[in-house]
mmCIF file of C-alpha atoms in Angstrom:
data_model
loop_
_atom_site.group_PDB
_atom_site.id
_atom_site.type_symbol
_atom_site.label_atom_id
_atom_site.label_comp_id
_atom_site.label_asym_id
_atom_site.label_seq_id
_atom_site.Cartn_x
_atom_site.Cartn_y
_atom_site.Cartn_z
ATOM 1 C CA MET W 1 63.137 175.380 146.795
ATOM 2 C CA LEU W 2 61.600 172.868 144.435
ATOM 3 C CA ASN W 3 61.164 169.306 145.669
ATOM 4 C CA ILE W 4 61.828 166.879 142.822
ATOM 5 C CA LEU W 5 61.113 163.167 143.155
ATOM 6 C CA VAL W 6 63.616 160.953 141.302
ATOM 7 C CA ILE W 7 62.165 157.522 140.484
ATOM 8 C CA HIS W 8 64.716 154.860 139.529
ATOM 9 C CA GLY W 9 64.538 152.321 136.728
ATOM 10 C CA TYR W 10 64.453 148.525 136.498
ATOM 11 C CA VAL W 11 67.673 147.237 138.110
ATOM 12 C CA GLN W 12 68.443 150.310 140.174
ATOM 13 C CA THR W 13 67.787 151.750 143.609
ATOM 14 C CA GLY W 14 67.412 155.277 144.879
ATOM 15 C CA ASP W 15 71.036 155.115 146.044
ATOM 16 C CA THR W 16 72.423 154.076 142.638
ATOM 17 C CA VAL W 17 70.581 156.934 140.944
ATOM 18 C CA ARG W 18 71.676 159.363 143.696
ATOM 19 C CA TYR W 19 75.278 158.349 143.045
ATOM 20 C CA ASN W 20 74.889 158.740 139.264
ATOM 21 C CA THR W 21 73.210 162.142 139.514
ATOM 22 C CA GLY W 22 75.698 163.783 141.858
ATOM 23 C CA ARG W 23 76.572 166.443 139.288
ATOM 24 C CA LEU W 24 72.899 167.234 138.699
ATOM 25 C CA GLN W 25 72.348 167.614 142.448
ATOM 26 C CA THR W 26 75.263 170.037 142.634
ATOM 27 C CA GLU W 27 74.016 172.119 139.698
ATOM 28 C CA LEU W 28 70.470 172.342 141.087
ATOM 29 C CA CYS W 29 71.323 172.802 144.774
ATOM 30 C CA HIS W 30 70.322 176.492 144.775
ATOM 31 C CA ILE W 31 66.857 175.887 143.340
ATOM 32 C CA ALA W 32 65.877 172.279 144.053
ATOM 33 C CA VAL W 33 66.222 169.313 146.369
ATOM 34 C CA LEU W 34 66.243 165.872 144.734
ATOM 35 C CA HIS W 35 64.453 163.109 146.650
ATOM 36 C CA TYR W 36 65.116 159.457 145.789
ATOM 37 C CA VAL W 37 62.662 156.620 146.349
ATOM 38 C CA ASP W 38 63.168 152.829 146.281
ATOM 39 C CA GLY W 39 60.915 150.231 144.715
ATOM 40 C CA PRO W 40 59.769 147.310 146.885
ATOM 41 C CA ARG W 41 62.505 144.967 148.108
ATOM 42 C CA MET W 42 62.880 141.712 146.168
ATOM 43 C CA GLN W 43 62.521 138.499 148.181
ATOM 44 C CA ASP W 44 64.761 136.542 145.805
ATOM 45 C CA PRO W 45 68.394 137.175 146.915
ATOM 46 C CA SER W 46 69.670 136.729 143.337
ATOM 47 C CA TRP W 47 68.367 140.256 142.612
ATOM 48 C CA GLY W 48 70.899 141.723 145.052
ATOM 49 C CA ASP W 49 70.043 145.308 145.940
ATOM 50 C CA SER W 50 67.995 145.933 142.760
ATOM 51 C CA ARG W 51 64.411 147.022 143.325
ATOM 52 C CA PRO W 52 62.422 146.812 140.093
ATOM 53 C CA TRP W 53 58.916 148.277 140.204
ATOM 54 C CA TRP W 54 57.606 145.292 138.208
ATOM 55 C CA ILE W 55 59.069 142.295 136.393
ATOM 56 C CA LEU W 56 58.248 141.192 132.873
ATOM 57 C CA LYS W 57 58.205 137.428 132.488
ATOM 58 C CA ASN W 58 58.281 135.579 129.178
ATOM 59 C CA GLY W 59 57.602 138.739 127.189
ATOM 60 C CA SER W 60 54.387 139.585 129.038
ATOM 61 C CA HIS W 61 53.225 143.158 129.326
ATOM 62 C CA TRP W 62 53.067 144.799 132.770
ATOM 63 C CA LEU W 63 49.317 145.385 132.349
ATOM 64 C CA ASP W 64 48.582 141.684 131.837
ATOM 65 C CA PRO W 65 46.466 140.416 134.769
ATOM 66 C CA ASP W 66 48.797 137.495 135.585
ATOM 67 C CA HIS W 67 51.825 139.744 135.704
ATOM 68 C CA LYS W 68 50.076 142.585 137.473
ATOM 69 C CA ASN W 69 49.041 140.396 140.398
ATOM 70 C CA SER W 70 52.550 139.041 140.934
ATOM 71 C CA ARG W 71 54.338 142.331 141.722
ATOM 72 C CA TRP W 72 52.140 145.292 140.858
ATOM 73 C CA ASP W 73 50.023 145.148 144.042
ATOM 74 C CA GLU W 74 53.156 145.445 146.185
ATOM 75 C CA THR W 75 54.486 148.294 144.040
ATOM 76 C CA ALA W 76 51.178 150.164 144.196
ATOM 77 C CA GLN W 77 51.084 149.835 147.990
ATOM 78 C CA VAL W 78 54.654 151.133 148.450
ATOM 79 C CA TRP W 79 54.039 153.917 145.926
ATOM 80 C CA LEU W 80 50.763 155.199 147.376
ATOM 81 C CA GLU W 81 52.133 155.024 150.926
ATOM 82 C CA HIS W 82 55.146 157.110 149.917
ATOM 83 C CA LEU W 83 53.045 159.716 148.104
ATOM 84 C CA SER W 84 50.676 160.044 151.055
ATOM 85 C CA LYS W 85 53.615 161.173 153.215
ATOM 86 C CA HIS W 86 55.514 163.441 150.801
ATOM 87 C CA GLN W 87 54.661 166.331 148.451
ATOM 88 C CA TYR W 88 56.657 167.067 145.279
ATOM 89 C CA ASP W 89 56.755 169.902 142.765
ATOM 90 C CA GLY W 90 58.161 167.779 139.959
ATOM 91 C CA VAL W 91 59.275 164.303 138.967
ATOM 92 C CA ASN W 92 62.322 162.868 137.215
ATOM 93 C CA GLY W 93 61.374 159.338 136.134
ATOM 94 C CA LEU W 94 63.923 156.943 134.659
ATOM 95 C CA SER W 95 62.839 153.919 132.606
ATOM 96 C CA GLN W 96 60.186 152.136 134.724
ATOM 97 C CA GLY W 97 60.142 155.157 137.013
ATOM 98 C CA SER W 98 58.817 157.348 134.215
ATOM 99 C CA ALA W 99 55.648 155.246 134.170
ATOM 100 C CA LEU W 100 55.027 155.967 137.853
ATOM 101 C CA THR W 101 54.577 159.725 137.532
ATOM 102 C CA PRO W 102 52.141 160.627 140.344
ATOM 103 C CA LYS W 103 49.657 162.368 138.051
ATOM 104 C CA GLN W 104 46.525 161.390 139.950
ATOM 105 C CA GLN W 105 48.051 161.370 143.427
ATOM 106 C CA GLN W 106 49.634 164.840 143.414
ATOM 107 C CA PRO W 107 49.352 168.026 141.377
ATOM 108 C CA ILE W 108 52.928 168.042 140.083
ATOM 109 C CA GLN W 109 54.050 171.049 138.050
ATOM 110 C CA PHE W 110 56.530 169.366 135.703
ATOM 111 C CA ALA W 111 58.062 166.037 134.756
ATOM 112 C CA ILE W 112 61.397 165.011 133.276
ATOM 113 C CA LEU W 113 60.752 161.565 131.842
ATOM 114 C CA CYS W 114 63.400 159.243 130.429
ATOM 115 C CA PRO W 115 61.297 156.239 129.367
ATOM 116 C CA SER W 116 62.469 152.787 128.430
ATOM 117 C CA GLN W 117 62.750 152.051 124.728
ATOM 118 C CA GLN W 118 61.557 148.457 125.255
ATOM 119 C CA HIS W 119 58.628 147.777 122.914
ATOM 120 C CA SER W 120 56.564 145.969 125.571
ATOM 121 C CA HIS W 121 56.542 149.186 127.652
ATOM 122 C CA LYS W 122 54.980 151.293 124.869
ATOM 123 C CA LYS W 123 51.428 151.276 126.315
ATOM 124 C CA ILE W 124 52.735 152.676 129.589
ATOM 125 C CA TYR W 125 54.084 155.794 127.943
ATOM 126 C CA ASP W 126 51.061 156.375 125.688
ATOM 127 C CA VAL W 127 49.108 157.943 128.566
ATOM 128 C CA PRO W 128 49.265 161.706 127.951
ATOM 129 C CA LEU W 129 50.373 164.052 130.719
ATOM 130 C CA ASP W 130 49.033 167.582 130.886
ATOM 131 C CA LEU W 131 52.350 169.077 132.013
ATOM 132 C CA PRO W 132 54.896 171.517 130.602
ATOM 133 C CA THR W 133 57.629 169.692 128.712
ATOM 134 C CA VAL W 134 60.925 170.475 127.058
ATOM 135 C CA HIS W 135 62.069 168.438 124.082
ATOM 136 C CA SER W 136 65.695 168.872 123.062
ATOM 137 C CA ASP W 137 66.512 165.618 121.256
ATOM 138 C CA ARG W 138 67.977 166.279 117.789
ATOM 139 C CA VAL W 139 67.737 162.621 116.760
ATOM 140 C CA ILE W 140 64.146 161.815 117.761
ATOM 141 C CA SER W 141 61.527 164.429 116.897
ATOM 142 C CA VAL W 142 58.801 165.358 119.364
ATOM 143 C CA ASP W 143 56.326 163.636 116.998
ATOM 144 C CA GLY W 144 58.369 160.433 117.219
ATOM 145 C CA ILE W 145 57.964 160.071 120.951
#
């Protein structure tokens, strides 16, 4: 059985993605187990159950030093701790989750990435992955990614 890590997006949790991918879980149940991970808990109660991996403020980019220090350290700690305890064959990353593919931490065999289309995230997705990919979008060519 393949172990596939599913990494949620900005205003989601592992549970919301688990709920929304019930059909996928059913279709893959004979060949794969989907594992869902949560981003760090927000201290501000106005976020509810959402667990964003990082927060963009005033149009800043997630790699900006001011932004990175505010939430990225906590995300990196949660992320590395999780990967030290679990091994995965592949990754399904959604939005922010697609930027957290554990390329350096684990030798994953494949990735299914559904990145954000937000312009400020572009640098995140410009890092090439040396993994097998499938491109089936008839609207956006593989060169347009």
